[in-house]
Amino acid sequence: MNVNQSAPPVPPFGQPQPVYQGYHQSSYGGQPGSTAPTTPYGAYNGPVPGYQQTSPPGVSRAPPSSEAPPASTAQAPCGQAAYGQFGQGDVQNGPSSTVQMQRFPGSQPFGSVPLTPVVSQPTVLQPYGPPPTSAQVTAQLAGMQISGAVAPALPPVGLGYGSPASLASASGSFPNPGLYGSYPQGQAPPLSQAQGHLGAQPPQRSAPPQASTFTSPASGGPRMPSMTGPFLPGQGFGGPSLSQPNHVSSPPPQALPPGTQMTGPPGPPPPMHSSQQPGYQLQQNGSFGPARGPQPNYGSPYPGAPTFGSQPGPPQPLPPKRLDPDAIPSPIQVIEDDRNNRGSEPFVTGVRGQVPPLVTTNFLVKDQGNASPRYIRCTSYNIPCTSDMAKQAQVPLAAVIKPLARLPPEEVSPYVVDHGESGPLRCNRCKAYMCPFMQFIEGGRRFQCCFCSCINDVPPQYFQHLDHTGKRVDAYDRPELSLGSYEFLATVDYCKNNKFPSPPAFIFMIDVSYNAIRSGLVRLLCEELKSLLDFLPREGGTEESAIRVGFVTYNKVLHFYNVKSSLAQPQMMVVSDVADMFVPLLDGFLVNVSESRAVITSLLDQIPEMFADTRETETVFAPVIQAGMEALKAAECAGKLFLFHTSLPIAEAPGKLKNRDDRKLINTDKEKTLFQPQTGAYQTLAKECVAQGCCVDLFLFPNQYVDVATLSVVPQLTGGSVYKYACFQVENDQERFLSDLRRDVQKVVGFDAVMRVRTSTGIRAVDFFGAFYMSNTTDVELAGLDGDKTVTVEFKHDDRLNEESGALLQCALLYTSCAGQRRLRIHNLALNCCTQLADLYRNCETDTLINYMAKFAYRGVLNSPVKTVRDTLITQCAQILACYRKNCASPSSAGQLILPECMKLLPVYLNCVLKSDVLQPGAEVTTDDRAYVRQLVTSMDVAETNVFFYPRLLPLTKSPIESATEPPAVRASEERLSNGDIYLLENGLNLFLWVGASVQQGVVQSLFNVSSFSQITSGLSVLPVLDNPLSKKVRGLIDSLRAQRSRYMKLIVVKQEDKLEMLFKHFLVEDKSLSGGASYVDFLCHMHKEIRQLLS
């Protein structure tokens, strides 16, 4: 949902909300400095007025079901006094045992029965499918049990949490919120802030996706008898007997001995003194296993825990321990489970509303009527039937569409269908294209549109008889009647000015100012272009590319080159009037490479020599783009400009910029200006480029501020790319730049494209994110579109949907191919619709959700303060999870955090987005870096955002050297690093090789060809080529990681405790960040607090 538009659930931008205030941190990555900071969390049973205390947290987590969507990871600010504290080892990682849970009737208050142990119950037959499980984090913290007739209200969402005094020690986590409830007993917080919305709906009676393991009496419920004693290993909590249909899971490793089962009458189990003895209570799927040890100062786990809520506890001898990170949902585990469960079978797209395997899983796709997930991924594959239900859940309904995605060699590219002069068959009313969901009637003479229900005549040349099922007998011979993705050849009616397009052109525009020449960039680029021009993109099977090329150099003035094949030497023409740009020659500027090979080679040899002694430091920028566009216009073709630019364009000319870099604006209301272009001239220029089909790819080589926010406007709006090489040096950056350039020049591009997304009645596309231009509300215009770019589309309800018919999407892209052929690429996808919230939560994909939320937030910073954007994200996430807790989960104590199985990684991934450089920059992040990342993420696909926000960390010496497979990843946290090991970390843009200080000397010798750790060069970017198995394996792994990503990742070798380690630790996203970002554990606690505030 667009957070700005839904009134009740999300406070609008600009309303104060609780979020991280400035934390002070002892040192980078959450490592304590010389003196350990005081903990921001209250003591276990410290005084929390107004709240009674009950049992301690156990934490539960489920092995992902085969449907488990994405892995996601967020970090959690925690630490509320009222919240108490998790104990080290409270919880255990791993899958949990089988328990089926049953809903209480909706009318019964939560937990209003005496606590009894959970016992396994037989499956109950119910009219709906298997409920999703939920990862349950039991955070039963000091002051959870609410007793008496009136429950004290929690503060409204809008209140900050924490007294200023608690900030200094917060060390990157959330400040301590003094008193939990700041309203008088029984007085509710104002609804406008405290989300009155959720409370208005009675609990849904759908299959409860997952019940909680523990419950505590709700207000008005019977009080428990008192009983004291520490929490012993193996003791279960009492709880009402909850059972749930269709729940299957396995026992947690090292937690539940095989065959352990809870039998016998409900009641507290006898205390056990060994964690190996039977007696653990069974956990449901999605839980995190039983607690592992005694908790200091915790009340008893069984019914009748003492309630010290209103009196201060005795002084605590031990500092509180934190929640065991192994006990909370692990992205690595979810990814691994999905690979094991879904990587072996092909994903067949014939069934409506199937959730595909995660983006991190390698799988084959068989198109049987729905588009492959490589082309379209959705946030949910089962969408609510009504807008009220959608508003209640707050789960955004969006699709991330990658129309020209590259497929693996084993899959077939979309078939091209040629209907001749009549062109593709379409619905007369809504103009949707023929697809497998169209219904043929009246013996095949007419068809009913599946999008708008209009009845259309079938043209005589397209007529075919129907079989006994009502299907055309030629359905499987026609791609448009049997496949989800296919292409039509477009007729002249689909072309500009009703004439077929010419093949596109590439124009290389090279900055020859002093900086570009001195750094060696110009010489390197000219050398590379000589050979690269042989690899221009071509249509399958043709001998040579149809693309023509042209060359321009520039500093304060522009130099055009005539490279006509009949010339002996290239001719230069200078245009110094940059204010009124024109192209001084037509014939000979854009040429065929093979015809003009000798002249082009001569030009590329001469350019570095011609400008070798230049002293010109100033450059222009807008006139260069203008010139390229005018050249394409004169040649009447679309094309792409490759701009190689080094400095802020300060020369007197249109689009002149000034240095406006100001770090003092960070965390102020004016911070948004840093992301906005400083002049409107570039938007106007971009609009003209789109009209001409002129796409711009920009390669930047800045030594200082160049105002990326402004320079990237034209590439962004024309569907182009920006590449940035700060402080470019040929010896260090040559490989990265040349690799990116080769890939960029060779990749297949669609030019002069228009994309439209049609939907069946009931929903419509309302919002679009990506690198494109829109002149109206429906057409996405792209001067160029390549196989790496995505367009993210958000949908809203405009009517009620029908469970029977589901919902349909059709994405149609009209574009000119590299050979100059006009084509239509069509992708169709059918989704399910549901009337039960549980079905929505069971079919979500967290990776796609995070992709959408990141893009939504990164666009939000253009118009709102960053803090407001962060607050909005946290609020929306809390509302999604609170709605699940309220309407889908089995009743349980408020002390538990219950997460839907499909979304158990939402907090960890969301925290990574919140801590990213755009939303929470560290001191070393430049304004240009933030603008660069912001525009990069805008058109990333789901796989790219997944690894960008939660990097992969691979231990290199743990797996056998002869193993050909990638080593299994570990979680992105410093405590996972062993100083005797070597790790590779990648996030799609960066690649680090971290070397522990105690690595064996033989390993150091094999990899770096030096005899000791101290001799390794820190910051090394190339590993020596050595003839031994370890060196071959590591270099092979680096090459394979680079091949998976759309940009070349430069390697940086980082030694433990070296100054570069600060940079490396920035990517260990489960830890606290130096810029004040919370750790995953802390953020999970904070998320829990937000959810409880909403539910109260």
Short mmCIF file of C-alpha atoms in Angstrom, two decimals, residues 432-840:
data_model
loop_
_atom_site.label_atom_id
_atom_site.label_comp_id
_atom_site.label_asym_id
_atom_site.label_seq_id
_atom_site.Cartn_x
_atom_site.Cartn_y
_atom_site.Cartn_z
CA ALA A 432 -5.34 -6.08 -23.83
CA TYR A 433 -3.41 -8.51 -26.04
CA MET A 434 -4.48 -12.09 -26.77
CA CYS A 435 -3.31 -14.33 -23.92
CA PRO A 436 -3.99 -17.81 -22.42
CA PHE A 437 -6.73 -16.44 -20.12
CA MET A 438 -9.02 -15.19 -22.92
CA GLN A 439 -12.22 -17.26 -23.14
CA PHE A 440 -13.38 -18.38 -26.61
CA ILE A 441 -17.16 -18.76 -27.03
CA GLU A 442 -19.79 -19.47 -29.69
CA GLY A 443 -17.78 -22.28 -31.26
CA GLY A 444 -14.64 -20.12 -31.44
CA ARG A 445 -16.20 -17.24 -33.40
CA ARG A 446 -15.90 -14.78 -30.51
CA PHE A 447 -13.81 -14.36 -27.39
CA GLN A 448 -14.50 -12.76 -24.03
CA CYS A 449 -11.75 -10.51 -22.67
CA CYS A 450 -10.43 -11.73 -19.31
CA PHE A 451 -9.54 -8.18 -18.28
CA CYS A 452 -12.72 -6.20 -19.02
CA SER A 453 -15.24 -8.97 -19.99
CA CYS A 454 -15.92 -7.36 -23.37
CA ILE A 455 -17.12 -9.81 -26.10
CA ASN A 456 -14.99 -9.52 -29.29
CA ASP A 457 -15.28 -11.09 -32.75
CA VAL A 458 -12.47 -13.42 -33.83
CA PRO A 459 -11.12 -12.31 -37.27
CA PRO A 460 -11.67 -14.97 -39.98
CA GLN A 461 -7.93 -15.58 -40.43
CA TYR A 462 -7.58 -16.30 -36.68
CA PHE A 463 -10.63 -18.59 -36.38
CA GLN A 464 -10.19 -22.11 -35.03
CA HIS A 465 -12.65 -24.71 -33.69
CA LEU A 466 -12.96 -25.50 -29.98
CA ASP A 467 -12.49 -28.92 -28.41
CA HIS A 468 -14.92 -30.56 -25.95
CA THR A 469 -13.47 -28.48 -23.05
CA GLY A 470 -14.05 -25.17 -24.85
CA LYS A 471 -10.35 -24.76 -25.67
CA ARG A 472 -9.14 -24.01 -29.20
CA VAL A 473 -7.70 -27.07 -30.87
CA ASP A 474 -4.58 -25.07 -31.86
CA ALA A 475 -4.02 -23.68 -28.33
CA TYR A 476 -0.69 -25.49 -27.87
CA ASP A 477 0.57 -24.45 -31.30
CA ARG A 478 0.18 -20.77 -30.52
CA PRO A 479 2.51 -19.21 -27.92
CA GLU A 480 -0.06 -16.48 -27.14
CA LEU A 481 -2.65 -19.12 -26.15
CA SER A 482 -0.39 -21.40 -24.11
CA LEU A 483 2.53 -19.41 -22.66
CA GLY A 484 2.89 -16.65 -20.08
CA SER A 485 5.54 -14.73 -22.07
CA TYR A 486 5.90 -14.22 -25.85
CA GLU A 487 6.58 -11.50 -28.43
CA PHE A 488 4.57 -10.14 -31.35
CA LEU A 489 6.13 -8.47 -34.35
CA ALA A 490 4.60 -5.00 -34.44
CA THR A 491 3.04 -3.54 -37.56
CA VAL A 492 3.73 -0.08 -38.90
CA ASP A 493 0.81 1.25 -36.81
CA TYR A 494 2.99 0.76 -33.72
CA CYS A 495 5.83 2.89 -35.12
CA LYS A 496 6.59 6.58 -34.80
CA ASN A 497 5.24 8.66 -37.68
CA ASN A 498 3.84 5.42 -39.15
CA LYS A 499 7.17 4.31 -40.56
CA PHE A 500 9.46 1.49 -39.48
CA PRO A 501 12.45 2.61 -37.39
CA SER A 502 16.09 2.69 -38.51
CA PRO A 503 18.63 0.62 -36.55
CA PRO A 504 19.81 2.48 -33.42
CA ALA A 505 23.16 4.24 -33.00
CA PHE A 506 25.78 4.47 -30.21
CA ILE A 507 27.60 7.76 -29.64
CA PHE A 508 30.73 7.80 -27.45
CA MET A 509 31.25 11.20 -25.78
CA ILE A 510 34.61 11.52 -24.09
CA ASP A 511 35.67 14.19 -21.57
CA VAL A 512 39.20 15.32 -22.58
CA SER A 513 39.72 17.87 -19.79
CA TYR A 514 42.94 17.89 -17.72
CA ASN A 515 41.64 15.41 -15.09
CA ALA A 516 40.61 12.82 -17.69
CA ILE A 517 43.91 13.02 -19.56
CA ARG A 518 46.12 13.05 -16.44
CA SER A 519 44.47 9.99 -14.86
CA GLY A 520 45.14 7.94 -18.01
CA LEU A 521 41.39 7.45 -18.56
CA VAL A 522 41.29 8.79 -22.13
CA ARG A 523 44.18 6.62 -23.35
CA LEU A 524 42.73 3.52 -21.65
CA LEU A 525 39.25 4.14 -23.09
CA CYS A 526 40.45 4.77 -26.66
CA GLU A 527 42.57 1.59 -26.57
CA GLU A 528 39.59 -0.47 -25.35
CA LEU A 529 37.13 0.95 -27.90
CA LYS A 530 39.26 -0.28 -30.80
CA SER A 531 38.45 -3.89 -29.93
CA LEU A 532 35.10 -3.35 -28.17
CA LEU A 533 33.41 -2.02 -31.31
CA ASP A 534 33.53 -5.56 -32.74
CA PHE A 535 31.14 -6.70 -30.01
CA LEU A 536 28.17 -4.38 -30.44
CA PRO A 537 24.86 -6.16 -29.75
CA ARG A 538 23.35 -7.97 -32.74
CA GLU A 539 20.20 -9.93 -33.45
CA GLY A 540 20.59 -13.71 -33.26
CA GLY A 541 22.65 -15.18 -36.09
CA THR A 542 23.59 -11.99 -37.97
CA GLU A 543 27.19 -11.56 -39.06
CA GLU A 544 27.59 -8.04 -37.78
CA SER A 545 25.70 -5.52 -35.71
CA ALA A 546 23.34 -3.09 -37.42
CA ILE A 547 24.25 -0.40 -34.88
CA ARG A 548 26.11 2.65 -36.18
CA VAL A 549 28.63 4.58 -34.07
CA GLY A 550 29.77 8.19 -33.65
CA PHE A 551 32.43 10.02 -31.58
CA VAL A 552 32.52 13.35 -29.72
CA THR A 553 35.18 14.74 -27.37
CA TYR A 554 34.60 17.73 -25.12
CA ASN A 555 35.88 20.00 -22.36
CA LYS A 556 34.49 23.56 -22.46
CA VAL A 557 33.74 23.11 -26.16
CA LEU A 558 32.63 20.11 -28.25
CA HIS A 559 34.61 18.34 -30.98
CA PHE A 560 32.70 16.25 -33.55
CA TYR A 561 34.51 13.76 -35.79
CA ASN A 562 33.84 12.82 -39.38
CA VAL A 563 34.89 9.17 -39.73
CA LYS A 564 33.41 8.49 -43.16
CA SER A 565 34.91 5.38 -44.74
CA SER A 566 36.09 7.31 -47.83
CA LEU A 567 38.37 9.61 -45.76
CA ALA A 568 42.06 8.86 -45.28
CA GLN A 569 42.10 10.62 -41.89
CA PRO A 570 39.28 11.60 -39.49
CA GLN A 571 38.20 15.25 -39.56
CA MET A 572 37.45 17.28 -36.43
CA MET A 573 34.81 20.03 -36.23
CA VAL A 574 34.63 22.24 -33.14
CA VAL A 575 31.41 23.75 -31.80
CA SER A 576 32.25 26.46 -29.27
CA ASP A 577 28.78 28.00 -29.00
CA VAL A 578 27.56 25.59 -26.33
CA ALA A 579 24.54 27.76 -25.52
CA ASP A 580 22.99 27.01 -28.93
CA MET A 581 24.04 23.45 -29.65
CA PHE A 582 23.86 22.02 -33.17
CA VAL A 583 25.47 19.10 -34.99
CA PRO A 584 27.95 20.46 -37.56
CA LEU A 585 27.89 17.39 -39.84
CA LEU A 586 25.41 14.69 -40.77
CA ASP A 587 27.14 12.57 -43.36
CA GLY A 588 30.09 10.74 -41.82
CA PHE A 589 29.21 11.26 -38.13
CA LEU A 590 27.28 8.00 -37.59
CA VAL A 591 28.97 5.17 -39.47
CA ASN A 592 29.05 1.40 -39.80
CA VAL A 593 32.03 0.03 -37.85
CA SER A 594 33.23 -2.49 -40.42
CA GLU A 595 33.10 0.04 -43.27
CA SER A 596 34.96 2.79 -41.38
CA ARG A 597 37.28 0.54 -39.35
CA ALA A 598 40.57 2.17 -40.48
CA VAL A 599 39.38 5.75 -39.94
CA ILE A 600 37.94 4.93 -36.49
CA THR A 601 41.20 3.22 -35.41
CA SER A 602 43.18 6.25 -36.59
CA LEU A 603 40.88 8.59 -34.61
CA LEU A 604 41.17 6.54 -31.41
CA ASP A 605 44.97 6.58 -31.77
CA GLN A 606 45.02 10.35 -32.24
CA ILE A 607 42.63 11.51 -29.46
CA PRO A 608 45.00 10.88 -26.49
CA GLU A 609 47.89 12.58 -28.36
CA MET A 610 45.77 15.52 -29.50
CA PHE A 611 44.83 16.51 -25.96
CA ALA A 612 47.95 15.23 -24.15
CA ASP A 613 49.10 18.76 -23.21
CA THR A 614 45.68 20.22 -22.38
CA ARG A 615 45.45 22.61 -19.44
CA GLU A 616 41.67 22.97 -19.68
CA THR A 617 40.09 21.92 -16.37
CA GLU A 618 36.51 23.16 -16.87
CA THR A 619 33.81 21.03 -18.48
CA VAL A 620 30.25 21.37 -19.77
CA PHE A 621 27.66 18.61 -19.43
CA ALA A 622 24.11 19.44 -20.58
CA PRO A 623 25.25 20.66 -24.05
CA VAL A 624 27.02 17.31 -24.59
CA ILE A 625 23.77 15.38 -24.07
CA GLN A 626 21.94 17.94 -26.19
CA ALA A 627 24.44 17.40 -29.02
CA GLY A 628 24.07 13.63 -28.91
CA MET A 629 20.31 13.87 -28.94
CA GLU A 630 20.33 16.30 -31.88
CA ALA A 631 22.60 13.93 -33.81
CA LEU A 632 20.15 11.05 -33.30
CA LYS A 633 17.25 13.30 -34.26
CA ALA A 634 19.01 14.33 -37.48
CA ALA A 635 19.69 10.66 -38.29
CA GLU A 636 16.06 9.80 -37.48
CA CYS A 637 16.96 6.92 -35.19
CA ALA A 638 16.97 6.01 -31.51
CA GLY A 639 20.19 5.21 -29.71
CA LYS A 640 22.40 5.47 -26.68
CA LEU A 641 24.96 8.03 -25.53
CA PHE A 642 27.96 6.75 -23.57
CA LEU A 643 29.25 9.71 -21.56
CA PHE A 644 32.64 9.58 -19.82
CA HIS A 645 32.78 12.53 -17.44
CA THR A 646 35.17 13.62 -14.66
CA SER A 647 34.16 16.83 -12.90
CA LEU A 648 31.44 19.23 -11.80
CA PRO A 649 30.33 21.13 -14.95
CA ILE A 650 31.18 24.68 -13.88
CA ALA A 651 31.97 26.15 -17.33
CA GLU A 652 29.57 28.84 -18.53
CA ALA A 653 26.89 26.88 -20.38
CA PRO A 654 23.32 25.60 -19.99
CA GLY A 655 23.15 23.16 -17.07
CA LYS A 656 26.09 24.81 -15.27
CA LEU A 657 26.27 23.62 -11.63
CA LYS A 658 27.77 24.92 -8.41
CA ASN A 659 29.22 22.96 -5.51
CA ARG A 660 26.38 22.67 -3.00
CA ASP A 661 27.74 19.77 -0.94
CA ASP A 662 26.82 20.46 2.69
CA ARG A 663 27.05 17.73 5.32
CA LYS A 664 25.51 20.08 7.87
CA LEU A 665 22.13 19.47 6.22
CA ILE A 666 22.16 15.79 7.25
CA ASN A 667 19.38 15.04 9.75
CA THR A 668 17.71 18.39 9.10
CA ASP A 669 14.53 19.19 7.18
CA LYS A 670 16.66 20.46 4.30
CA GLU A 671 18.47 17.13 3.85
CA LYS A 672 16.07 16.26 1.02
CA THR A 673 17.60 19.02 -1.12
CA LEU A 674 20.81 16.95 -1.31
CA PHE A 675 18.89 14.31 -3.30
CA GLN A 676 17.06 16.77 -5.57
CA PRO A 677 18.59 18.15 -8.78
CA GLN A 678 19.79 21.73 -8.32
CA THR A 679 18.30 22.92 -11.60
CA GLY A 680 15.22 21.97 -13.64
CA ALA A 681 17.21 22.14 -16.91
CA TYR A 682 18.11 18.46 -16.77
CA GLN A 683 14.50 17.30 -16.40
CA THR A 684 13.57 19.28 -19.50
CA LEU A 685 16.54 17.82 -21.37
CA ALA A 686 15.60 14.28 -20.26
CA LYS A 687 12.07 14.77 -21.55
CA GLU A 688 13.42 15.72 -24.99
CA CYS A 689 15.76 12.70 -24.95
CA VAL A 690 12.88 10.32 -24.18
CA ALA A 691 10.84 11.75 -27.05
CA GLN A 692 13.77 11.02 -29.38
CA GLY A 693 14.53 7.57 -27.94
CA CYS A 694 17.94 8.78 -26.76
CA CYS A 695 19.13 6.79 -23.73
CA VAL A 696 22.11 8.04 -21.70
CA ASP A 697 24.64 5.88 -19.84
CA LEU A 698 26.96 7.92 -17.65
CA PHE A 699 30.43 6.84 -16.49
CA LEU A 700 31.67 9.19 -13.76
CA PHE A 701 35.31 9.50 -12.63
CA PRO A 702 35.16 12.13 -9.88
CA ASN A 703 38.02 13.17 -7.59
CA GLN A 704 35.63 15.32 -5.56
CA TYR A 705 31.96 16.34 -5.42
CA VAL A 706 30.28 16.22 -8.87
CA ASP A 707 26.62 16.45 -7.81
CA VAL A 708 25.52 12.95 -8.82
CA ALA A 709 21.96 13.86 -7.78
CA THR A 710 21.79 16.33 -10.69
CA LEU A 711 24.02 14.60 -13.26
CA SER A 712 22.10 11.33 -12.91
CA VAL A 713 18.72 12.89 -13.75
CA VAL A 714 19.03 12.32 -17.50
CA PRO A 715 20.30 8.71 -17.25
CA GLN A 716 17.58 8.01 -14.67
CA LEU A 717 14.70 9.38 -16.73
CA THR A 718 15.89 7.86 -20.02
CA GLY A 719 16.28 4.31 -18.66
CA GLY A 720 20.07 4.54 -18.62
CA SER A 721 22.70 3.58 -16.05
CA VAL A 722 25.21 5.48 -13.93
CA TYR A 723 28.64 4.03 -13.10
CA LYS A 724 30.90 5.79 -10.61
CA TYR A 725 34.66 5.31 -10.11
CA ALA A 726 35.77 7.72 -7.39
CA CYS A 727 39.45 8.76 -7.51
CA PHE A 728 40.01 6.64 -10.61
CA GLN A 729 43.52 5.22 -11.03
CA VAL A 730 44.32 3.09 -14.05
CA GLU A 731 46.33 0.47 -12.14
CA ASN A 732 43.64 -0.07 -9.47
CA ASP A 733 40.37 0.54 -11.32
CA GLN A 734 41.12 -0.46 -14.91
CA GLU A 735 39.66 -3.95 -14.61
CA ARG A 736 36.42 -2.78 -13.00
CA PHE A 737 35.85 0.05 -15.47
CA LEU A 738 36.65 -2.00 -18.59
CA SER A 739 34.52 -4.91 -17.40
CA ASP A 740 31.54 -2.61 -16.76
CA LEU A 741 32.05 -0.86 -20.10
CA ARG A 742 32.24 -4.13 -22.07
CA ARG A 743 29.13 -5.44 -20.44
CA ASP A 744 27.27 -2.15 -20.93
CA VAL A 745 28.15 -1.87 -24.63
CA GLN A 746 27.39 -5.53 -25.39
CA LYS A 747 24.11 -5.97 -23.54
CA VAL A 748 20.89 -6.25 -25.48
CA VAL A 749 18.79 -3.09 -25.21
CA GLY A 750 15.26 -2.23 -26.29
CA PHE A 751 15.04 1.35 -27.60
CA ASP A 752 12.27 3.91 -27.73
CA ALA A 753 10.11 1.72 -25.49
CA VAL A 754 6.67 2.18 -23.95
CA MET A 755 5.37 -0.16 -21.27
CA ARG A 756 1.82 -0.48 -19.98
CA VAL A 757 0.49 -2.74 -17.23
CA ARG A 758 -3.15 -3.81 -17.57
CA THR A 759 -5.10 -5.50 -14.80
CA SER A 760 -8.40 -7.30 -14.57
CA THR A 761 -11.36 -5.45 -13.05
CA GLY A 762 -10.97 -4.77 -9.34
CA ILE A 763 -7.37 -3.58 -9.16
CA ARG A 764 -5.34 -1.06 -11.14
CA ALA A 765 -1.74 0.11 -11.33
CA VAL A 766 -1.41 3.35 -9.37
CA ASP A 767 2.30 3.91 -8.80
CA PHE A 768 5.56 3.16 -10.62
CA PHE A 769 9.21 3.07 -9.48
CA GLY A 770 12.32 2.79 -11.64
CA ALA A 771 14.46 4.51 -14.27
CA PHE A 772 11.91 5.86 -16.77
CA TYR A 773 9.78 8.86 -17.66
CA MET A 774 5.98 9.15 -17.47
CA SER A 775 4.08 11.83 -19.34
CA ASN A 776 0.70 10.39 -18.29
CA THR A 777 -0.54 8.09 -15.52
CA THR A 778 -0.43 4.80 -17.44
CA ASP A 779 2.48 4.71 -19.90
CA VAL A 780 6.01 4.06 -18.71
CA GLU A 781 8.30 5.60 -21.34
CA LEU A 782 11.85 4.34 -21.67
CA ALA A 783 14.31 5.73 -24.19
CA GLY A 784 16.23 2.52 -23.49
CA LEU A 785 15.60 -0.62 -21.45
CA ASP A 786 18.14 -3.38 -20.82
CA GLY A 787 17.95 -6.81 -19.23
CA ASP A 788 19.06 -5.54 -15.80
CA LYS A 789 16.41 -2.88 -15.31
CA THR A 790 13.15 -3.38 -13.46
CA VAL A 791 9.97 -1.37 -13.18
CA THR A 792 8.14 -1.76 -9.88
CA VAL A 793 4.38 -1.28 -10.04
CA GLU A 794 2.02 -0.82 -7.11
CA PHE A 795 -1.64 -1.82 -7.36
CA LYS A 796 -4.70 -0.59 -5.49
CA HIS A 797 -8.25 -1.84 -5.39
CA ASP A 798 -10.91 0.04 -7.32
CA ASP A 799 -13.58 -2.63 -6.86
CA ARG A 800 -14.19 -5.94 -5.17
CA LEU A 801 -12.29 -8.96 -6.49
CA ASN A 802 -13.70 -12.44 -6.90
CA GLU A 803 -12.06 -15.52 -5.33
CA GLU A 804 -13.19 -17.66 -8.26
CA SER A 805 -11.71 -15.62 -11.07
CA GLY A 806 -8.63 -14.25 -9.25
CA ALA A 807 -6.73 -11.24 -10.56
CA LEU A 808 -4.77 -10.89 -13.80
CA LEU A 809 -1.81 -8.72 -14.80
CA GLN A 810 -0.56 -8.15 -18.33
CA CYS A 811 2.62 -6.22 -18.96
CA ALA A 812 3.05 -5.12 -22.58
CA LEU A 813 6.36 -3.59 -23.73
CA LEU A 814 6.60 -2.02 -27.18
CA TYR A 815 10.25 -1.49 -28.20
CA THR A 816 12.75 -1.34 -31.06
CA SER A 817 15.27 -4.19 -31.09
CA CYS A 818 19.00 -3.73 -31.74
CA ALA A 819 18.35 -4.62 -35.38
CA GLY A 820 15.69 -1.92 -35.72
CA GLN A 821 12.70 -4.29 -35.54
CA ARG A 822 9.59 -3.02 -33.73
CA ARG A 823 8.31 -5.63 -31.27
CA LEU A 824 5.80 -6.18 -28.48
CA ARG A 825 6.82 -8.31 -25.52
CA ILE A 826 3.91 -9.60 -23.43
CA HIS A 827 4.04 -11.07 -19.90
CA ASN A 828 0.89 -12.43 -18.22
CA LEU A 829 0.40 -13.45 -14.60
CA ALA A 830 -2.67 -14.76 -12.76
CA LEU A 831 -2.94 -14.29 -8.98
CA ASN A 832 -5.30 -15.75 -6.41
CA CYS A 833 -7.70 -13.64 -4.36
CA CYS A 834 -8.66 -14.29 -0.75
CA THR A 835 -11.27 -13.32 1.81
CA GLN A 836 -9.14 -14.51 4.76
CA LEU A 837 -6.12 -12.53 5.93
CA ALA A 838 -4.35 -15.80 6.75
CA ASP A 839 -4.26 -16.66 3.04
CA LEU A 840 -2.66 -13.31 2.24
#
